[in-house]
Amino acid sequence: MTSRLAIDALRDAVARLPDNRLSATRLAALDHLQGQGTPTTAHEDWKYTDLSDVIDISNQWLAHSAQERTPDVAADQINALKDRIDAYWLVIANGQVDESSVAVAQAAGISVSLLSDADVALDFDAPLANLNTALLRDGLRIHVEADAQPAKPIGILIVDDASSAVGVSQARVEIDLAERSTASLIEHHVSTGRSRHYANSIVRLVLGDHATARYVRIQERDSGHSQTGRLNVRMGRDSSFEHSAFDFGGKLIRNDLLIDLCGPGALATFTGLYIAVEGQHIDNHTRVDHRVGPAKSIQEYRGILAGATRCVWNGKAIVHAGADGTDAEQANHNLLLSEQSEIDAKPELEIYADDVKCSHGTTIGQLDESALYYLRTRGLDRRHAQQLLTQAFAQSIVDRVSIDLLQDTLREMVAVRLSKLIEGDIGL
Amino acid sequence: MSTEPDKLESFVNRRYEHGFITDIDADSLPPGLDEGVVRAISARKNEPEFMLEWRLRAYRHWRQLEEPTWAHVHYPRIDYEAISYFSAPKSDKDRPKSLDEVDPKLLETYDKLGIPLHERARLAGVAVDAVFDSVSVATTFKEKLSEAGVIFCSFSDAVINHPDLVKKYLGSVVPQRDNFFASLNSAVFSDGSFVYIPKGVRCPMELSTYFRINAANTGQFERTLIIADEGSHVSYLEGCTAPMRDENQLHAAVVELVALKDAEIKYSTVQNWYPGDENGVGGIYNFVTKRGDCRGANSKISWTQVETGSAITWKYPSCILRGENSVGEFYSVAVANNYQQADTGTKMIHIGRNTRSTIVSKGISAGHAQNAYRGLVRIMPQAHGARNHTQCDSLLIGKACGAHTFPYIEVRNPSAKVEHEATTSKISADQLFYCRQRGISEEDAVNMIVNGFCKEVFKELPMEFAVEAQALLNVSLEGAVG
Amino acid sequence: MLQITDLKARIGDAEILHGLNLQVNAGEVHAIMGPNGSGKSTLAQVVAGHDAYEVTAGSVTYNGTDLLALEPEERAREGIFLGFQYPVEIPGVNNAYLLKAALNARRKHQGLDEIDAFEFLKLAREKMALLGMDPKFLNRGVNEGFSGGEKKRNEIFQMAMLEPTLAVLDETDSGLDIDALRAVAMGVNALRSPERAIILVTHYQRLLDYVEPDYVHVLSGGRIVRSGDKSLALELEEKGYDWLREAATA
């Protein structure tokens, strides 16, 4: 049985939040959430991911720390993270928007404001989005002007520190790229601290006609922390969305990527890499709605699983009636390196138009024996050959990262992650 | 292109108008289902006590179940209290006396399908004895089978004559509680086939429901059980390519296969129940549970199906690969035209070491039809060295239809290799033009392309069946392009 | 250098080599010819150590050591190079990286220092120029998207870089146009020296126009049925293999 969220305690916590333009919306979201309940494994979309742990953390937090002041995250830690990548950084620390970062991030063609600066219209379809809205102190709104091409990426650093107490944090960002603008965006999740933590984020991205977004999501949470995250993308005519996601850390991680192709000529390319070691559960759900044609979506996710881990990949492409000229490709490849790991893959297609080209391919297996042998006949020992092939397997996703200045950083992150895994229990 | 309504279906409607399907016989139970009905069915069939108890357990469980809604199909709620759960076979006096009394359009369809003359009579419901001596044909086969020690009889006969085998294997693959429709079937099943192939025997002929006497009117809640003992081999054919009529709209069949060590079962189906008219009126609801259990090492179960009929198809012939080195196969062609809805696929559950499975699914959607592949490949932790390859292709004809794939892949063993590929395509205007420029009619071109698309599956069918299946496909898609 | 005695090997349940004898000395070039399915590739893979092939009897010694006891990579470090009939594509692993790793594995085994990056590149460029290869190949994935001819050239390039003591080239000449064939021959000839030996496994006589063998052996039904000098190859070209098969069974 999935645990139930303590709604009364949640209502108290909502009442304690600062009064702003979000207040009425919070209560509406709470009512919706109460009606919906949190998802359980009986829901098709949550078949392989049990949120009990996340709800336990939330209830524990509601019973204790929710009543206390939200702790700060050390400035040193934040600065060190910001220094790793040269970007206009916006910071949400323990669920609180760092208002000083908002001022700094204003640059030519970019304007940033708080969500509560203007009226907000949020929908109430998804329970976890409602949880996010109900508990949202404030969020960010980022606007990139028409024709603008900001010089640096816009970084959103979502950082949590659970050193002092159990934590629950919400992050909410609304981004719109006006016509013909081009921007790079980085969504970076980091968390530290020994207590339990649950982070829940919602990002909404709207691409105007002919706009281009290069988007990289990096998740490096502590192995004891959990996260649910959702990215909604709405794409206009001839717009382009190039997305790469990297999941390195976390205990229970669930990502939902939802892409709506609403304008003809739109092109969505989305890739992801998940590397899971001992005790991790990483679930990536993607859904692309082809509402008009011609338009194209290309997706490839890769996973490396070691130790007692479970990963889930569910890719869904829906081609709506009339979306002629659709081209949708899905691919998912997994390397299983341990007796205790499990992968659940579900590559789905729903097609209601006939002028379409759709394909998907999923593979689950081991390193290619003939490649291993080939490398050994060249003098490399088995371990070295395995290491090389595992890296190559991951590298193909890094190579497709569209924000050039991130390539080296990511390559390093992948190498560090893999070396941990290779030193570990998998016998590489 | 031809704008005429589909010939086959228009004829089918006319038959209803003609009142070919006559009054309900006096010898049937009133609509509704309760324990009394289950007891009455069992009593009428003179079943032993164990069979009645078995049915009652299923019935009691069924009462607690909800009809499943997860399939990608939509239909009005079925009123299970409005269905009559037993009717005796029609007597000969109500049937046409010869083919001369049969609607000529029907004969035309049989002609298109290339159905042998003697078979047409049976299919059209002509009182069989008046046309040819089926008894003598059947007797010849029976002699040959009994020489080999093969038991092939109706399920009712098996309950009476081979109760030990029935007790041992019935429900051992599809338990009474398996799912809503399987539970219903377990409570009220009418009849079906029973096959037992003894150790080491290679069944001397392909077994087909056609050769079984008293096969009439078992369509609604059919129950089939096939047991292949160690080292034996059997090929079983179910259904036929000619359009099959039935006054019962709901069908819920169960098929159980058991393959012991080194045994092999090949099960081929052509399903062509009435699909409803071109406006989606009428048609059979076909909710089938088929499962094979590769119980012994090196056993093999192979499902081949050509599904063209029924308004709604809900069917997932599956394999439980328990024995080491056992092999499961699923080859399927599913055609949905007009307003048909199909949700079909397979489950391959890998339990034993070095188990292998192959899935080839070809879905064709036309008109306003919705055609979904739903499949599960599960590799259990102990299934070292398991292999699966899945190829799942959809072909779309027309703008208003849908083609969907819902594969579930669950792998818990690192030495497993699983590959899943799927494609969706349409018959392109370029392909059609090319063929027409070479002098081939559009209709023929479509048939050519569709048959090419399905070739991989047809080659798994027994030869004669394959030829018929090809013809059937062409008839099913008549009028689809235009 | 290489001494094969009464070698029997099988793949799965099928025995392919039924007692094969072959001696190769330093400085020699041997051509092994034979019809399809005669066991030529099996011989090459057994020498390299492919684990799908099981040696059921006989011995293979290489410079006095028991070759069969060594792992594939140990054999490579001892100086054995196999040019694959079907070189595998390894996307994501670049050619330069593989070669450098292979070269250093061998050097380390010989007690030498690792080659520095500059020296490595210089050497690689030199060899590529010699074989008429575009230096861009270095930065591509191993054989990734290569044509059949490019893959074979790449095998020869690797051989030139690794400078093996014993090179076994498994049908390296098949499917090549005349330019590629010349490049392959040049690579092989450049490697010829009194310290090295080369085994050319081939179906056709064509390569032997460019690389003159010291010995020609005919493999049929898993045994060497005839050995001779290069004139045997010409005889085979003329008469085909059937007459030998008949001779072998007679």
GROMACS .gro file of N, CA, C and O in nm, chain A residues 24-25 33 39 49 91 136 146 149 166 226 261 268 277 295 303 307 347 360 390 423 425-426:
model
   92
   24ALA      N    1  -0.430   3.230  -0.341
   24ALA     CA    2  -0.556   3.169  -0.381
   24ALA      C    3  -0.530   3.043  -0.466
   24ALA      O    4  -0.597   2.940  -0.449
   25THR      N    5  -0.431   3.052  -0.552
   25THR     CA    6  -0.398   2.938  -0.639
   25THR      C    7  -0.353   2.819  -0.556
   25THR      O    8  -0.385   2.704  -0.586
   33LEU      N    9  -0.563   1.849  -0.525
   33LEU     CA   10  -0.477   1.738  -0.480
   33LEU      C   11  -0.554   1.645  -0.386
   33LEU      O   12  -0.544   1.523  -0.395
   39PRO      N   13  -0.032   0.977  -0.675
   39PRO     CA   14  -0.036   0.858  -0.761
   39PRO      C   15   0.014   0.733  -0.688
   39PRO      O   16   0.103   0.741  -0.603
   49THR      N   17   0.696   0.280  -1.028
   49THR     CA   18   0.757   0.371  -0.931
   49THR      C   19   0.661   0.397  -0.817
   49THR      O   20   0.552   0.450  -0.836
   91VAL      N   21   1.907   3.115  -0.867
   91VAL     CA   22   1.921   3.013  -0.763
   91VAL      C   23   1.791   2.994  -0.686
   91VAL      O   24   1.726   3.091  -0.646
  136LEU      N   25   0.417   2.616  -0.289
  136LEU     CA   26   0.512   2.706  -0.353
  136LEU      C   27   0.519   2.840  -0.281
  136LEU      O   28   0.419   2.910  -0.268
  146ALA      N   29   1.213   3.867  -2.824
  146ALA     CA   30   1.215   3.827  -2.964
  146ALA      C   31   1.351   3.858  -3.024
  146ALA      O   32   1.411   3.961  -2.992
  149GLN      N   33   1.962   3.670  -2.851
  149GLN     CA   34   2.050   3.553  -2.840
  149GLN      C   35   2.143   3.577  -2.724
  149GLN      O   36   2.256   3.621  -2.743
  166VAL      N   37   1.493   1.712   0.808
  166VAL     CA   38   1.423   1.656   0.693
  166VAL      C   39   1.366   1.771   0.611
  166VAL      O   40   1.312   1.866   0.667
  226SER      N   41   1.539   1.224  -0.272
  226SER     CA   42   1.448   1.189  -0.381
  226SER      C   43   1.395   1.313  -0.452
  226SER      O   44   1.392   1.421  -0.396
  261LEU      N   45   0.419   1.941  -2.971
  261LEU     CA   46   0.458   2.002  -3.098
  261LEU      C   47   0.333   2.067  -3.156
  261LEU      O   48   0.246   1.998  -3.209
  268ALA      N   49   1.197   1.849  -3.222
  268ALA     CA   50   1.239   1.822  -3.084
  268ALA      C   51   1.339   1.707  -3.085
  268ALA      O   52   1.310   1.600  -3.137
  277VAL      N   53   2.360   0.335  -0.957
  277VAL     CA   54   2.435   0.238  -0.876
  277VAL      C   55   2.353   0.206  -0.752
  277VAL      O   56   2.241   0.255  -0.735
  295ALA      N   57   0.630   1.772  -3.860
  295ALA     CA   58   0.714   1.801  -3.744
  295ALA      C   59   0.789   1.673  -3.710
  295ALA      O   60   0.749   1.564  -3.750
  303GLY      N   61   2.088   0.395  -2.058
  303GLY     CA   62   2.103   0.371  -1.916
  303GLY      C   63   2.211   0.269  -1.886
  303GLY      O   64   2.231   0.174  -1.961
  307GLY      N   65   2.463  -0.277  -0.952
  307GLY     CA   66   2.417  -0.294  -0.815
  307GLY      C   67   2.266  -0.317  -0.810
  307GLY      O   68   2.201  -0.338  -0.912
  347PRO      N   69   0.827   0.137  -2.468
  347PRO     CA   70   0.827   0.230  -2.580
  347PRO      C   71   0.691   0.230  -2.650
  347PRO      O   72   0.658   0.137  -2.720
  360HIS      N   73   1.050   0.276  -3.315
  360HIS     CA   74   1.122   0.274  -3.190
  360HIS      C   75   1.206   0.148  -3.178
  360HIS      O   76   1.178   0.046  -3.238
  390THR      N   77   3.202   0.078  -2.207
  390THR     CA   78   3.099   0.141  -2.123
  390THR      C   79   3.103   0.292  -2.141
  390THR      O   80   3.000   0.358  -2.154
  423GLU      N   81   3.477   0.083  -1.002
  423GLU     CA   82   3.547   0.039  -0.882
  423GLU      C   83   3.456  -0.041  -0.791
  423GLU      O   84   3.500  -0.111  -0.702
  425ASP      N   85   3.096  -0.282  -0.733
  425ASP     CA   86   3.075  -0.426  -0.720
  425ASP      C   87   3.048  -0.497  -0.852
  425ASP      O   88   3.008  -0.611  -0.854
  426ILE      N   89   3.066  -0.429  -0.962
  426ILE     CA   90   3.013  -0.489  -1.084
  426ILE      C   91   3.113  -0.578  -1.155
  426ILE      O   92   3.083  -0.639  -1.255
   0.00000   0.00000   0.00000
